Coordinates of C-alpha atoms in Angstrom, one line a residue:
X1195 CA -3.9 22.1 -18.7
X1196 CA -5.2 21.4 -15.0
X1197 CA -6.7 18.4 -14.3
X1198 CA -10.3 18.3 -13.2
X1199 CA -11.4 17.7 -10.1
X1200 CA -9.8 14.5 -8.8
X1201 CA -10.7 11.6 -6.6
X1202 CA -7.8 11.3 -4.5
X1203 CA -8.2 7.9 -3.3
X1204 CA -8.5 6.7 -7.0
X1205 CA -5.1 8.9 -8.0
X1206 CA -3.2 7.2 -4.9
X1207 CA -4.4 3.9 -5.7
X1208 CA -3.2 4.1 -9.5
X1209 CA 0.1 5.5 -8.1
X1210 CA 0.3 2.8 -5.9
X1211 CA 0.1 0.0 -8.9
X1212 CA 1.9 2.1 -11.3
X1213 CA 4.7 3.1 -9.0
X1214 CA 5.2 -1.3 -8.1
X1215 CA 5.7 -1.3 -12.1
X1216 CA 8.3 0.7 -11.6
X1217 CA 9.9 -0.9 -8.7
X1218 CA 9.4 -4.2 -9.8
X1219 CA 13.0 -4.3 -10.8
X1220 CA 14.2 -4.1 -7.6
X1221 CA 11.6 -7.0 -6.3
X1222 CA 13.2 -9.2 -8.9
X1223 CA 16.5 -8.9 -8.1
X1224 CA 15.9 -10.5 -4.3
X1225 CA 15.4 -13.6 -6.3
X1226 CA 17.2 -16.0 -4.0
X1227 CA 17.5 -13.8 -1.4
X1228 CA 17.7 -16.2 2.2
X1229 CA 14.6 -14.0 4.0
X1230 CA 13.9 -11.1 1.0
X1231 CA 13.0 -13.8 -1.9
X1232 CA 9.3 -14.0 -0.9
X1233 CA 9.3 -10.2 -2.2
X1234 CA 10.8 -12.0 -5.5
X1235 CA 7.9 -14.2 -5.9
X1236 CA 5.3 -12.3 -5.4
X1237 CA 6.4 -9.8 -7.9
X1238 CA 6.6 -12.4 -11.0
X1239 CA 3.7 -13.9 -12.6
X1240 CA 2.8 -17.9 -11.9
X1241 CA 3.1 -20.2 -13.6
X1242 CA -0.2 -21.1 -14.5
X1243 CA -2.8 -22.1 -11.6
X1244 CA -2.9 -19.3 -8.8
X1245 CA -1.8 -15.8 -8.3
X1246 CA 0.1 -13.3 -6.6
X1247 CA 0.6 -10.0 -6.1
X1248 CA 1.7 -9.2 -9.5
X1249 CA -1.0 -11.5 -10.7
X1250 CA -3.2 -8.1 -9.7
X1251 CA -1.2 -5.6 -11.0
X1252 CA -3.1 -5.6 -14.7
X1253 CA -6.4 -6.7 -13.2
X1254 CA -6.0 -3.4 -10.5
X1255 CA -5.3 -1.2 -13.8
X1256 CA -7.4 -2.2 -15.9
X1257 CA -10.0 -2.0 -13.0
X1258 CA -9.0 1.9 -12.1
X1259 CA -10.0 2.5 -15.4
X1260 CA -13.5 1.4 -15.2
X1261 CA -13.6 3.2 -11.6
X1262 CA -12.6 6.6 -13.6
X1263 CA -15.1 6.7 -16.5
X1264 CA -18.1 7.4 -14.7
X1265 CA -16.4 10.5 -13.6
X1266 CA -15.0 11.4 -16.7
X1267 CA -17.4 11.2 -19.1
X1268 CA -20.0 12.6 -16.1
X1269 CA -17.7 15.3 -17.2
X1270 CA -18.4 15.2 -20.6
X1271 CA -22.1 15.7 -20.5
X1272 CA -21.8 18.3 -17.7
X1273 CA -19.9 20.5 -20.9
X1274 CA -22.8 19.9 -23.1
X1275 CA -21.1 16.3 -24.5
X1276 CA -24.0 14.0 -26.2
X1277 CA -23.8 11.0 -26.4
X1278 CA -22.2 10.6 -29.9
X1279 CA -19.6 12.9 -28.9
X1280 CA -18.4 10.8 -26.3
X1281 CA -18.9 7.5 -28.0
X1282 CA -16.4 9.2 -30.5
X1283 CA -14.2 10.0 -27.8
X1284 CA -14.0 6.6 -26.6
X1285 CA -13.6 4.9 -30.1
X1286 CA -10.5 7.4 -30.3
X1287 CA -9.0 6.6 -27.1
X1288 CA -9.4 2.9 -27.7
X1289 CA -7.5 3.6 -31.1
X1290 CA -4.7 5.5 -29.7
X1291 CA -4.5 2.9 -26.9
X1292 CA -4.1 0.1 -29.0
X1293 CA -1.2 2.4 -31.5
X1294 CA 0.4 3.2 -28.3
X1295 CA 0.8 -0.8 -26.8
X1296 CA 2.0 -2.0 -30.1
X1297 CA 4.9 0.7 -30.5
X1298 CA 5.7 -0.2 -27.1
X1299 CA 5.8 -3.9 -28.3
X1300 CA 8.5 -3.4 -30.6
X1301 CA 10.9 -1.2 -28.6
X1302 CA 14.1 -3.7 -29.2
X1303 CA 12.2 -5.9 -31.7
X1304 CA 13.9 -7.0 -34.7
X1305 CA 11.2 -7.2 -37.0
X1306 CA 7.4 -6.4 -36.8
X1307 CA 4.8 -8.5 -35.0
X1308 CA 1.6 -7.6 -33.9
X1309 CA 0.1 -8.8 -30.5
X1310 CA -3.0 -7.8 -28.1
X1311 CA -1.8 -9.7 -25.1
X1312 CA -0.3 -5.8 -24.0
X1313 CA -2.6 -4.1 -21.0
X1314 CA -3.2 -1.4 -22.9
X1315 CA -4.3 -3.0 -25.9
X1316 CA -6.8 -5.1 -23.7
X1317 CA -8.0 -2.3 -21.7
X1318 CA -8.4 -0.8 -25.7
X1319 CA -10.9 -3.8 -26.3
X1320 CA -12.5 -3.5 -22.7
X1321 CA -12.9 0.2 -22.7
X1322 CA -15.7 -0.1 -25.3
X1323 CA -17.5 -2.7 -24.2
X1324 CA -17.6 -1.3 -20.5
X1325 CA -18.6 2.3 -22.7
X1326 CA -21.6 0.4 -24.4
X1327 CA -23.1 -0.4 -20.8
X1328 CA -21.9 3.1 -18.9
X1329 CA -25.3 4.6 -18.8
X1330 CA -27.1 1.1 -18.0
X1331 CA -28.4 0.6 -14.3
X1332 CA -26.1 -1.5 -12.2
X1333 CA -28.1 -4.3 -12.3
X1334 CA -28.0 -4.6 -16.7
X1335 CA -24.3 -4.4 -15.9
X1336 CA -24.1 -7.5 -14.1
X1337 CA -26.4 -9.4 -16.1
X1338 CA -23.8 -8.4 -19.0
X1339 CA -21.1 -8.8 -16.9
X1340 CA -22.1 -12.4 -16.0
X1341 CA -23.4 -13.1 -19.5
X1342 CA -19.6 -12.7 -20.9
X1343 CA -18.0 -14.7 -18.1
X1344 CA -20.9 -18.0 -18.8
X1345 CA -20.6 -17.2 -22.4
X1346 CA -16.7 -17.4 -22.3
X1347 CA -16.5 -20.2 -19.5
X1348 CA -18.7 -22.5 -21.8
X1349 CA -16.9 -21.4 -25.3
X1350 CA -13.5 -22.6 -23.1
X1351 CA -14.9 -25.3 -22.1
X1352 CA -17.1 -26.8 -25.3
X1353 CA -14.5 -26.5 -28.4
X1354 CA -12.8 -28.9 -30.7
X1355 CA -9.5 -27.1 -29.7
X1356 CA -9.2 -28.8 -26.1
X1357 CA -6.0 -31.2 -26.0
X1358 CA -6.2 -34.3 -24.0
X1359 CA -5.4 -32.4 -21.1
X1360 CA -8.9 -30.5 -21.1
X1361 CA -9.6 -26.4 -21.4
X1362 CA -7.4 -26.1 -18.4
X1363 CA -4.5 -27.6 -18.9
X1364 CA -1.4 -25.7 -19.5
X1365 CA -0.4 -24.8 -23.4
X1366 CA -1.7 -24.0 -26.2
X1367 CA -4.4 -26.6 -27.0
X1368 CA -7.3 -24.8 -26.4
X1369 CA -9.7 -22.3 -28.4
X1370 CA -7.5 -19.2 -27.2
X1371 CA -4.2 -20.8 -28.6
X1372 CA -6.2 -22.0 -32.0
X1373 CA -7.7 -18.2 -32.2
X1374 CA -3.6 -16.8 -32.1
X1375 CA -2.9 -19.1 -34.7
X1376 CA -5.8 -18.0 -37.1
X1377 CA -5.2 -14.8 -36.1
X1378 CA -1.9 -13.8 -36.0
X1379 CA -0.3 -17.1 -37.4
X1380 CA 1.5 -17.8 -33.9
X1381 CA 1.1 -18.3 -30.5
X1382 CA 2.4 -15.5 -28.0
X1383 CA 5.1 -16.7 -25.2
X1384 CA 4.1 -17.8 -21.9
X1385 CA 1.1 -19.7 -22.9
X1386 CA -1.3 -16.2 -22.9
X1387 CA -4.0 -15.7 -25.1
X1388 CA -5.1 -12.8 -27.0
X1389 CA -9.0 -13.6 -25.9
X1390 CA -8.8 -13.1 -22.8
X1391 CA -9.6 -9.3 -23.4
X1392 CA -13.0 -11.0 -23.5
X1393 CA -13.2 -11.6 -19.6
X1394 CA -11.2 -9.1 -18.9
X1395 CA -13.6 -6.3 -20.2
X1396 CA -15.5 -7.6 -17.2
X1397 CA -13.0 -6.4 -15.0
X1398 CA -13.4 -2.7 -16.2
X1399 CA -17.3 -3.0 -15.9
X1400 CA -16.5 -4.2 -12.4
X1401 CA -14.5 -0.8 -12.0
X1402 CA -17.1 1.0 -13.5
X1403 CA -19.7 -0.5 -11.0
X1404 CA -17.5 0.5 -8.2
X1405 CA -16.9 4.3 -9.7
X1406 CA -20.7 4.7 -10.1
X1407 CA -21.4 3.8 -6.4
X1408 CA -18.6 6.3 -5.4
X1409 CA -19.6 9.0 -7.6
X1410 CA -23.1 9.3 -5.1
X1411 CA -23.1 11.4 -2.6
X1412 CA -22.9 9.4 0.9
X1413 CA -20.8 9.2 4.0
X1414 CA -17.5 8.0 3.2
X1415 CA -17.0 5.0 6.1
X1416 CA -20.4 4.0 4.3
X1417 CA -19.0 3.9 0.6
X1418 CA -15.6 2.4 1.9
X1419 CA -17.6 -0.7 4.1
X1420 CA -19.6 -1.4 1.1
X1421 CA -16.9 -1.8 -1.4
X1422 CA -15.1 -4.2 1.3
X1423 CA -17.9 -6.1 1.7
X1424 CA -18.1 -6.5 -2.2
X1425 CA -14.2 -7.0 -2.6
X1426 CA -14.4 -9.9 -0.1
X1427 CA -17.7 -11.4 -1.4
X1428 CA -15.4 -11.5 -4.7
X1429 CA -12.6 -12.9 -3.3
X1430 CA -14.9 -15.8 -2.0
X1431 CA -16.7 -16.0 -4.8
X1432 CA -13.7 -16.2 -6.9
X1433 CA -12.5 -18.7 -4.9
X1434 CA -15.6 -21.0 -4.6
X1435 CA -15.2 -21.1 -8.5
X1436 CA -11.9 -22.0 -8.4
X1437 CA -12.7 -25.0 -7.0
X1438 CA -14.2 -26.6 -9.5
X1439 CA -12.7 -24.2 -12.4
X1440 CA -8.8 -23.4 -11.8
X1441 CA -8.1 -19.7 -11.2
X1442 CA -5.2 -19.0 -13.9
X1443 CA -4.4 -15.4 -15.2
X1444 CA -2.9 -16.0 -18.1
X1445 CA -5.8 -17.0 -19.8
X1446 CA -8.0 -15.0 -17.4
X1447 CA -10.2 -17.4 -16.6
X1448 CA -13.7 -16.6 -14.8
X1449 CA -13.1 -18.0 -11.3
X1450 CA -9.7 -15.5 -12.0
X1451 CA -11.7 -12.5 -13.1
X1452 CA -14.3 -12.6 -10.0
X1453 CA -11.6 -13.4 -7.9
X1454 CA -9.1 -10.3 -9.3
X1455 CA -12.0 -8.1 -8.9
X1456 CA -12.7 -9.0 -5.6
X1457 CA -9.4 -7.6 -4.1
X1458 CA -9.1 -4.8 -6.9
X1459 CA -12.4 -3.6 -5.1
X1460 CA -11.2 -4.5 -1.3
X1461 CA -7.3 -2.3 -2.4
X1462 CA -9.9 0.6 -3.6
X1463 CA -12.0 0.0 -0.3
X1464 CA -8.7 0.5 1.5
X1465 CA -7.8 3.2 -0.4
X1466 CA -10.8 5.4 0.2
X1467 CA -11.4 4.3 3.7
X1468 CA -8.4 5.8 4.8
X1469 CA -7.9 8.5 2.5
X1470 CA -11.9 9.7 1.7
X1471 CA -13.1 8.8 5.0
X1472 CA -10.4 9.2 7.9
X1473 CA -8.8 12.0 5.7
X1474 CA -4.8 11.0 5.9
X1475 CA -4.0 12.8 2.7
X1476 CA -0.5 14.4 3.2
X1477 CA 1.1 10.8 2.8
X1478 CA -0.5 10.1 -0.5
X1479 CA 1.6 12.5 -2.4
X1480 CA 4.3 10.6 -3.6
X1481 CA 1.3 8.2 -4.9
X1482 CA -0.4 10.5 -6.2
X1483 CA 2.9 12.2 -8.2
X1484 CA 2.5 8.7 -10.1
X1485 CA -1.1 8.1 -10.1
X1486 CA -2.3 11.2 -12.0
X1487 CA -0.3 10.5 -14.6
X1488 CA -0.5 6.8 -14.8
X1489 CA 0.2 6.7 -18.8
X1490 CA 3.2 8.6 -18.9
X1491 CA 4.3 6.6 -16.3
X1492 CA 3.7 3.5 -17.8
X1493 CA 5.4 4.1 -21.1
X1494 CA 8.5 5.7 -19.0
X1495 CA 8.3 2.3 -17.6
X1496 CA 8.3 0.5 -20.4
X1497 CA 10.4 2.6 -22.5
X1498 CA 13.1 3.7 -20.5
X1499 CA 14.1 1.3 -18.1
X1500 CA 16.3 -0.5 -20.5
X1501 CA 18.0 2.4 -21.7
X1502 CA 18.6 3.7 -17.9
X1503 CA 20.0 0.4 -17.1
X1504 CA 22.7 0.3 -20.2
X1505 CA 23.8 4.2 -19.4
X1506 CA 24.4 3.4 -16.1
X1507 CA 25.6 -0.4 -15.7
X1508 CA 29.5 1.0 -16.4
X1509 CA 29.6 3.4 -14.0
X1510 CA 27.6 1.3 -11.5
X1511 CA 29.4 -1.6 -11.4
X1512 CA 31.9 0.1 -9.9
X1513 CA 30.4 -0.1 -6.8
X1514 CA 29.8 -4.2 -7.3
X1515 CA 32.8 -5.4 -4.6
X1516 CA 30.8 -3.5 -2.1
X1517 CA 27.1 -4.2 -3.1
X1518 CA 27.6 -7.5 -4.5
X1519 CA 25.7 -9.3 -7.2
X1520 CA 22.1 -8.8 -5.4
X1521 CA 22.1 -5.5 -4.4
X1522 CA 23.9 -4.0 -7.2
X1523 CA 20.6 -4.6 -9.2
X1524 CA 18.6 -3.4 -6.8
X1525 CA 20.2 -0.2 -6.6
X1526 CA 20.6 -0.1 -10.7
X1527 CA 16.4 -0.8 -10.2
X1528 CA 15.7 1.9 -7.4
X1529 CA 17.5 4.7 -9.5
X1530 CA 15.5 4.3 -12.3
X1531 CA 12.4 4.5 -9.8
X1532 CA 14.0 7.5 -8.5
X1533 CA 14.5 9.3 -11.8
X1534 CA 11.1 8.3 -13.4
X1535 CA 9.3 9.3 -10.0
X1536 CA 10.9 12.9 -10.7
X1537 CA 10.2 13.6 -14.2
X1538 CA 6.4 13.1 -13.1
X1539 CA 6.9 15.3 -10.2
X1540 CA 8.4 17.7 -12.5
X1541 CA 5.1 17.2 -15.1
X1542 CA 3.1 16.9 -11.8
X1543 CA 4.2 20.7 -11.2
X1544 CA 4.0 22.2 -14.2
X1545 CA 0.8 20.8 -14.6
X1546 CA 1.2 18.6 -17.6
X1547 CA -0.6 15.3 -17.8
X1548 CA 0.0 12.8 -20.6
X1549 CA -4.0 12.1 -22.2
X1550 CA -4.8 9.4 -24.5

């Protein structure tokens, strides 16, 4: 079936984050690299305080998701949806979401463990909450919006759970690492927490903020100043809290979620300013090859990579003497790119789009 109408601004800038999932291979392999390795390491996640490029990457999706429900389920009422049709709908997609991240968890496991850490399962958790506040005037969803980020900012802070080192300090001895533990009986790897869907449904009431102001009818320089100015008062606000609170992603902390927001709104400013308002299209294709079929680019992603890289390593490591040990991975990395970028051109043109 053919998509609906389509922002194309919003389709490039999904492409644009999904397609650096796909390459991130190939960033990682310049590791070391004398005058490349800066790509390296801003394509793998800090440590704990601070972020980087690939800090963005699941704020940015999770962010285009909030920016596309207005649209679609604007859609939905416009066929005659009510309101308990589409609150069904969403329930289901959060369901299949959720089903979806943890078989894509255990791809390679050896035994079964079940986790929510996954951007899909927290977009699952954030999807709802941005749902219950869809049809709420802008200003209700900033109150909420603000109300989770307090809420969660004083639960961090004000817990029996805290270690000696205090709410921020790396590890697990804080209320998100006790919650794992009564949870799921464990702690995940990497010192993230499954709570911090909490402040990250913020980040998709953020998008849906930003989708809502795009959906009205106004000129397009307009639109695409505003949402700059809004992405950089983020970025300073985000900031400004980081000084007192540290900005750290893998617990997603507040000053982190204002401050992700901020420049997931500025890369969407960019985005439609030069696609919406100066009308460049013809270079977005590639983008948008990727970007309107985001899912089935994210499980090819996730799924397949492995698999390319262990059907390929004999034959291309015949070509090591001459590529050496860096590029040899890079070129393992930008095939797979390659191939996954046309089996969504081929879905692209045949007009099949993976839904969830």
């Amino acid at each position: 079936m053919s998509p609906p109408t389509r922002l194309v601004s919003l389709d490039a800038y999904r492409g644009l984050i999904m397609l650096t999932l796909l390459c991130g291979g190939i960033f990682h392999s310049l590791d070391g690299h004398p005058w490349l390795g800066w790509l390296a390491r801003q394509n793998e996640h800090v440590a704990w305080e601070g972020t980087v490029y690939w800090d963005l990457i699941q704020p940015a999706f999770m962010f285009m998701v909030g920016v596309a429900m207005p649209f679609a389920f604007a859609a939905r009422a416009a066929r005659g949806d009510a309101w308990q049709a589409q609150a069904v709908h969403a329930v289901r997609r959060a369901v299949m979401l959720v089903v979806i991240g943890v078989l894509l968890d255990h791809i390679g496991a050896d035994r079964v463990q079940i986790g929510f850490i996954r951007v899909l399962q927290q977009i699952a958790f954030g999807y709802l909450v941005a749902f219950a506040v869809l049809d709420r005037a802008r200003s209700t969803q900033a109150m909420v919006a603000a109300a989770i980020l307090v809420g969660y900012q004083v639960l961090w802070m004000l817990n029996p759970w805290n270690g000696p080192g205090g709410p921020w300090a790396q590890g697990y001895e804080n209320i998100g690492g006790a919650f794992d533990r009564w949870l799921l009986g464990r702690n995940y790897s990497g010192y993230y927490v499954g709570m911090n869907a909490i402040p990250a449904s913020v980040t998709i009431i953020a998008g849906v903020m930003a989708g809502q102001y795009v959906r009205v009818s106004r000129p397009a320089h307009r639109t695409s100043a505003t949402l700059a100015v809004a992405g950089l008062l983020g970025i300073g606000l985000g900031l400004t809290l980081g000084a007192w609170f540290p900005i750290i992603k893998r617990i997603w902390t507040p000053s982190f979620t204002v401050y992700s927001a901020g420049w997931t709104t500025l890369m969407l400013a960019a985005c439609f300013w030069l696609i919406e308002a100066r009308g460049w299209r013809r270079w977005t294709f590639p983008l948008v090859v990727v970007g309107a079929n985001s899912m089935a680019a994210y499980i090819l992603g996730n799924a397949f990579a492995g698999w390319f890289r262990s059907a390929t390593r004999a034959w291309l490591t015949l070509l090591e003497p001459t590529l050496g040990v860096v590029w040899l991975p890079v070129l393992q990395h930008a095939l797979f790119a390659l191939a996954a970028w046309a089996v969504l051109l081929w879905c692209y043109n045949r007009r099949l789009f993976l839904k969830v």
